[in-house]
């Protein structure tokens, strides 16, 4: 069967408007936020239901056509970038928030719902969703699950995996697995849904998600802290967790180079009178705005006395809290401000992060004087992000990667904390996994997708 | 090669004292707490290291000998019961607590460490372990992982899966997978360790576990509540969670028939002057014993005024708290007090549990007048346990099972919340999983254990 006949069959099954091909596929489906060179797929399919997804996969399976699932295309590892011979399968026409059960604190959504829509629906029901990240307005919940997204809420609620109570998944041959049972505890055979979380679309297409919701904090205090150094940052985090326990909802660290870039790119006011080696954003949940702010202030007062904190701003309103958090949202500008950005998302034993950042800075300084490199991350979870402007290293992006991952290996870190492997990190996967582990992964891939049609060339 | 030659090869590789066969295998390795008829294995192997386990599995693979992994043999579904042609592989000589890192709140242990040893080591380091269950003194952490154990701490910390940061696993052919990296976030390919959690030893043998520890609560308040009915139990749980959030550490519900049996079997004093339809044990964590007890007392006062609680005892000391909790430990007596017990571990949408228990009681009353059936469970997680004395239903244990699972199906529940499938629940697995899900599980089993040697006949 020719490609034309295959497209014809797709259109017959799904309706003509669900299938675009050739020049009719808008350029935005050709790549994602990873900066991977764009590729036009054979076709773009935009199903409206699980049945549509199943029918599409059945046809692709029959005709041996690869499938690349696409969510909000905000991934930073290239996992959703199409190949020229594939069907790009966008879930964007399946954005429904289907059900919320406030009593059991669960929500059922289609995979194409944006993270922000999920967050807002949870708040409307008097609850909260546990994952938050900068791309919230564009990224989709199915992509968040497929990449086991992290973000700013991991410290308190864990990664995406810990928010997922159930999944509906379509396998490569069109088989639907309805793993959407609402029970918190269900030890009936293998917990199949776990296999698809973080698999980056290589084992199946996620079509529905049963999410666990969290209590909506009645009050929140936000503070921006200026820190003399990394060890002080850890000390103040430990102090705050000792005092507020699991109510410490976020602890984001920003090195000065990141802060300066953020202020400039987003045209913000400088948040503090002076520059400091590190700034931290901290959120603490509580019951009552005024008394919470008071206890946070007291704790930070103790931290200042102990020399852990050099200066601090405590937000006096939610508007001010939002404007402090704006500082952390610079990563959305990386693609336009760097030419191109070389992005890293590594994890390390927490205590090593300061030394690691200094080692990278020194190694890059020696090799690429004048390089522009930003350090920031979810330090409470041991997760550091690094972005280097490719233009400032003379375009030596691959050498920058090789150098940084060499140091990750030396520190026994992970080459991907939360962004996944996709296309970009395939060469470095073996730094974080043994050949035996990779062989076991491949065996599972072959078991669930024997023809190798699901997102081929990604991860492995 | 004859069985004798195979045993010879095992002894040569592992040392004679690590291998017992025939009558030399003590009877305690012939079955577990599930009441499954005992079976003597071909051999009992007791390795002292991961290398020993790997060597054993390599030999078994070479000679096509099935392997049944054994932990503390406290399972209630028969997953660790040997077959006559198998090597029973006991992890009991691998009980080491290898490392504790208090700063990152992690612990590395061999699979044969008892749950209680893990709990005590955590407390010695100023931390706590998130899982607790009645068999703590005998059950082993490897078995807890293999069955994704639940227990009394799920409400606050989740099931065993959420305590596992890393695993070392030996596959059927002897391959060692060293998935023990200490990072909280590590999205490098499939999260392989998830596949082995809850797989009941059918995919590999767990040899080491990297555990996540939790902050040690500085104070704990324990109360026993008398409740007029199930809806009031849910109301008081919601009230306490609204007031104390995630600090509500346990909420265990006991129906009066359970309470009476527990008092009698353990020769306890009646905990309250009168009998009540339901008793609940509640634990709340806090910072300061006296002020915590005061706020719990105030909250329970409100609950009494609202008619949710009929009577309550608040423990005035940890000794008294322990003695209140003793009431919940009757399940350890089931095997000696019932002839035999027919045990159930189901989960249901939380709000349905009261109606479900009443429906079972009525159905059994109609068919087996005079039956003795106990209801109790982790109601905060939607998990109910039921135990019927086989002698009181004229030995019609299978009919009791069929009847109860029929009602579970009608309530859209799960046939196993936390005990797993093992041998006992195989006939009922299809009530909780579709044929497509079971096919996907079998495909994964075949991928990781192509010869079908790992705990064959269990789960599927």
PDB file of N, CA and C in Angstrom, chain A residues 166-211:
ATOM      1  N   UNK A 166      -4.515   6.252  37.934  1.00  0.00           N
ATOM      2  CA  UNK A 166      -4.935   5.359  36.862  1.00  0.00           C
ATOM      3  C   UNK A 166      -4.617   5.944  35.504  1.00  0.00           C
ATOM      4  N   UNK A 167      -4.524   5.070  34.511  1.00  0.00           N
ATOM      5  CA  UNK A 167      -4.257   5.494  33.127  1.00  0.00           C
ATOM      6  C   UNK A 167      -5.115   4.667  32.181  1.00  0.00           C
ATOM      7  N   UNK A 168      -5.503   5.284  31.095  1.00  0.00           N
ATOM      8  CA  UNK A 168      -5.993   4.539  29.945  1.00  0.00           C
ATOM      9  C   UNK A 168      -4.933   4.692  28.872  1.00  0.00           C
ATOM     10  N   UNK A 169      -4.491   3.558  28.317  1.00  0.00           N
ATOM     11  CA  UNK A 169      -3.392   3.564  27.362  1.00  0.00           C
ATOM     12  C   UNK A 169      -3.789   2.745  26.138  1.00  0.00           C
ATOM     13  N   UNK A 170      -3.387   3.205  24.956  1.00  0.00           N
ATOM     14  CA  UNK A 170      -3.586   2.411  23.743  1.00  0.00           C
ATOM     15  C   UNK A 170      -2.225   1.865  23.314  1.00  0.00           C
ATOM     16  N   UNK A 171      -2.164   0.540  23.158  1.00  0.00           N
ATOM     17  CA  UNK A 171      -0.918  -0.107  22.745  1.00  0.00           C
ATOM     18  C   UNK A 171      -0.717   0.019  21.227  1.00  0.00           C
ATOM     19  N   UNK A 172       0.473  -0.335  20.789  1.00  0.00           N
ATOM     20  CA  UNK A 172       0.847  -0.164  19.381  1.00  0.00           C
ATOM     21  C   UNK A 172      -0.140  -0.823  18.418  1.00  0.00           C
ATOM     22  N   UNK A 173      -0.740  -1.934  18.818  1.00  0.00           N
ATOM     23  CA  UNK A 173      -1.664  -2.617  17.897  1.00  0.00           C
ATOM     24  C   UNK A 173      -3.101  -2.134  18.034  1.00  0.00           C
ATOM     25  N   UNK A 174      -3.318  -1.090  18.833  1.00  0.00           N
ATOM     26  CA  UNK A 174      -4.659  -0.537  18.982  1.00  0.00           C
ATOM     27  C   UNK A 174      -5.409  -1.048  20.205  1.00  0.00           C
ATOM     28  N   UNK A 175      -4.836  -2.019  20.915  1.00  0.00           N
ATOM     29  CA  UNK A 175      -5.462  -2.539  22.142  1.00  0.00           C
ATOM     30  C   UNK A 175      -5.581  -1.437  23.191  1.00  0.00           C
ATOM     31  N   UNK A 176      -6.763  -1.320  23.798  1.00  0.00           N
ATOM     32  CA  UNK A 176      -6.960  -0.321  24.855  1.00  0.00           C
ATOM     33  C   UNK A 176      -6.822  -0.987  26.218  1.00  0.00           C
ATOM     34  N   UNK A 177      -5.965  -0.428  27.071  1.00  0.00           N
ATOM     35  CA  UNK A 177      -5.836  -0.904  28.449  1.00  0.00           C
ATOM     36  C   UNK A 177      -6.536   0.096  29.375  1.00  0.00           C
ATOM     37  N   UNK A 178      -7.651  -0.325  29.992  1.00  0.00           N
ATOM     38  CA  UNK A 178      -8.452   0.613  30.808  1.00  0.00           C
ATOM     39  C   UNK A 178      -8.051   0.575  32.276  1.00  0.00           C
ATOM     40  N   UNK A 179      -6.898   1.104  32.597  1.00  0.00           N
ATOM     41  CA  UNK A 179      -6.365   1.004  33.972  1.00  0.00           C
ATOM     42  C   UNK A 179      -6.756   2.237  34.790  1.00  0.00           C
ATOM     43  N   UNK A 180      -8.075   2.443  34.889  1.00  0.00           N
ATOM     44  CA  UNK A 180      -8.577   3.700  35.463  1.00  0.00           C
ATOM     45  C   UNK A 180      -9.349   3.499  36.763  1.00  0.00           C
ATOM     46  N   UNK A 181      -9.118   2.396  37.429  1.00  0.00           N
ATOM     47  CA  UNK A 181      -9.907   2.116  38.636  1.00  0.00           C
ATOM     48  C   UNK A 181      -9.551   3.093  39.752  1.00  0.00           C
ATOM     49  N   UNK A 182     -10.570   3.573  40.467  1.00  0.00           N
ATOM     50  CA  UNK A 182     -10.333   4.679  41.407  1.00  0.00           C
ATOM     51  C   UNK A 182      -9.727   4.280  42.746  1.00  0.00           C
ATOM     52  N   UNK A 183      -9.424   2.992  42.955  1.00  0.00           N
ATOM     53  CA  UNK A 183      -8.916   2.608  44.273  1.00  0.00           C
ATOM     54  C   UNK A 183      -7.463   3.033  44.460  1.00  0.00           C
ATOM     55  N   UNK A 184      -7.160   3.525  45.670  1.00  0.00           N
ATOM     56  CA  UNK A 184      -5.784   3.888  46.004  1.00  0.00           C
ATOM     57  C   UNK A 184      -4.909   2.643  46.073  1.00  0.00           C
ATOM     58  N   UNK A 185      -5.487   1.525  46.458  1.00  0.00           N
ATOM     59  CA  UNK A 185      -4.729   0.297  46.667  1.00  0.00           C
ATOM     60  C   UNK A 185      -5.325  -0.790  45.783  1.00  0.00           C
ATOM     61  N   UNK A 186      -4.498  -1.392  44.950  1.00  0.00           N
ATOM     62  CA  UNK A 186      -5.023  -2.383  44.017  1.00  0.00           C
ATOM     63  C   UNK A 186      -3.881  -3.289  43.581  1.00  0.00           C
ATOM     64  N   UNK A 187      -3.550  -4.269  44.431  1.00  0.00           N
ATOM     65  CA  UNK A 187      -2.429  -5.171  44.136  1.00  0.00           C
ATOM     66  C   UNK A 187      -2.918  -6.404  43.380  1.00  0.00           C
ATOM     67  N   UNK A 188      -3.430  -6.188  42.171  1.00  0.00           N
ATOM     68  CA  UNK A 188      -3.934  -7.311  41.374  1.00  0.00           C
ATOM     69  C   UNK A 188      -3.027  -7.484  40.161  1.00  0.00           C
ATOM     70  N   UNK A 189      -1.980  -8.291  40.342  1.00  0.00           N
ATOM     71  CA  UNK A 189      -1.006  -8.474  39.264  1.00  0.00           C
ATOM     72  C   UNK A 189      -0.112  -7.256  39.150  1.00  0.00           C
ATOM     73  N   UNK A 190       0.624  -7.183  38.041  1.00  0.00           N
ATOM     74  CA  UNK A 190       1.566  -6.077  37.872  1.00  0.00           C
ATOM     75  C   UNK A 190       0.816  -4.755  37.805  1.00  0.00           C
ATOM     76  N   UNK A 191       1.409  -3.719  38.361  1.00  0.00           N
ATOM     77  CA  UNK A 191       0.804  -2.393  38.290  1.00  0.00           C
ATOM     78  C   UNK A 191       1.177  -1.794  36.935  1.00  0.00           C
ATOM     79  N   UNK A 192       0.463  -2.277  35.910  1.00  0.00           N
ATOM     80  CA  UNK A 192       0.798  -1.976  34.512  1.00  0.00           C
ATOM     81  C   UNK A 192       0.977  -0.498  34.225  1.00  0.00           C
ATOM     82  N   UNK A 193       0.164   0.334  34.865  1.00  0.00           N
ATOM     83  CA  UNK A 193       0.232   1.758  34.525  1.00  0.00           C
ATOM     84  C   UNK A 193       1.619   2.334  34.785  1.00  0.00           C
ATOM     85  N   UNK A 194       2.332   1.756  35.772  1.00  0.00           N
ATOM     86  CA  UNK A 194       3.673   2.263  36.074  1.00  0.00           C
ATOM     87  C   UNK A 194       4.594   2.168  34.858  1.00  0.00           C
ATOM     88  N   UNK A 195       4.378   1.165  34.009  1.00  0.00           N
ATOM     89  CA  UNK A 195       5.273   0.936  32.869  1.00  0.00           C
ATOM     90  C   UNK A 195       5.213   2.091  31.874  1.00  0.00           C
ATOM     91  N   UNK A 196       4.061   2.751  31.804  1.00  0.00           N
ATOM     92  CA  UNK A 196       3.881   3.795  30.788  1.00  0.00           C
ATOM     93  C   UNK A 196       4.278   5.178  31.293  1.00  0.00           C
ATOM     94  N   UNK A 197       4.372   5.321  32.625  1.00  0.00           N
ATOM     95  CA  UNK A 197       4.764   6.614  33.195  1.00  0.00           C
ATOM     96  C   UNK A 197       6.269   6.788  32.983  1.00  0.00           C
ATOM     97  N   UNK A 198       6.640   7.836  32.284  1.00  0.00           N
ATOM     98  CA  UNK A 198       8.056   8.065  32.010  1.00  0.00           C
ATOM     99  C   UNK A 198       8.605   7.297  30.824  1.00  0.00           C
ATOM    100  N   UNK A 199       7.774   6.563  30.083  1.00  0.00           N
ATOM    101  CA  UNK A 199       8.270   5.783  28.940  1.00  0.00           C
ATOM    102  C   UNK A 199       8.369   6.627  27.666  1.00  0.00           C
ATOM    103  N   UNK A 200       8.003   7.908  27.763  1.00  0.00           N
ATOM    104  CA  UNK A 200       8.156   8.856  26.649  1.00  0.00           C
ATOM    105  C   UNK A 200       7.470   8.370  25.365  1.00  0.00           C
ATOM    106  N   UNK A 201       6.317   7.744  25.515  1.00  0.00           N
ATOM    107  CA  UNK A 201       5.529   7.349  24.348  1.00  0.00           C
ATOM    108  C   UNK A 201       6.102   6.185  23.568  1.00  0.00           C
ATOM    109  N   UNK A 202       7.064   5.469  24.137  1.00  0.00           N
ATOM    110  CA  UNK A 202       7.665   4.354  23.388  1.00  0.00           C
ATOM    111  C   UNK A 202       6.930   3.032  23.616  1.00  0.00           C
ATOM    112  N   UNK A 203       5.974   3.012  24.562  1.00  0.00           N
ATOM    113  CA  UNK A 203       5.260   1.755  24.836  1.00  0.00           C
ATOM    114  C   UNK A 203       3.780   1.834  24.512  1.00  0.00           C
ATOM    115  N   UNK A 204       3.258   3.035  24.318  1.00  0.00           N
ATOM    116  CA  UNK A 204       1.842   3.187  24.047  1.00  0.00           C
ATOM    117  C   UNK A 204       1.465   4.650  24.120  1.00  0.00           C
ATOM    118  N   UNK A 205       0.187   4.939  23.792  1.00  0.00           N
ATOM    119  CA  UNK A 205      -0.305   6.320  23.826  1.00  0.00           C
ATOM    120  C   UNK A 205      -1.246   6.467  25.012  1.00  0.00           C
ATOM    121  N   UNK A 206      -0.951   7.412  25.883  1.00  0.00           N
ATOM    122  CA  UNK A 206      -1.811   7.685  27.034  1.00  0.00           C
ATOM    123  C   UNK A 206      -3.000   8.516  26.556  1.00  0.00           C
ATOM    124  N   UNK A 207      -4.210   8.040  26.857  1.00  0.00           N
ATOM    125  CA  UNK A 207      -5.403   8.746  26.386  1.00  0.00           C
ATOM    126  C   UNK A 207      -6.232   9.353  27.516  1.00  0.00           C
ATOM    127  N   UNK A 208      -6.168   8.761  28.691  1.00  0.00           N
ATOM    128  CA  UNK A 208      -6.917   9.285  29.847  1.00  0.00           C
ATOM    129  C   UNK A 208      -6.082   9.103  31.098  1.00  0.00           C
ATOM    130  N   UNK A 209      -6.279   9.994  32.071  1.00  0.00           N
ATOM    131  CA  UNK A 209      -5.528   9.918  33.314  1.00  0.00           C
ATOM    132  C   UNK A 209      -6.475  10.135  34.485  1.00  0.00           C
ATOM    133  N   UNK A 210      -6.369   9.268  35.475  1.00  0.00           N
ATOM    134  CA  UNK A 210      -7.080   9.461  36.744  1.00  0.00           C
ATOM    135  C   UNK A 210      -6.064  10.034  37.724  1.00  0.00           C
ATOM    136  N   UNK A 211      -6.280  11.273  38.119  1.00  0.00           N
ATOM    137  CA  UNK A 211      -5.296  11.997  38.918  1.00  0.00           C
ATOM    138  C   UNK A 211      -5.711  12.050  40.373  1.00  0.00           C
TER     139      UNK A 211
END
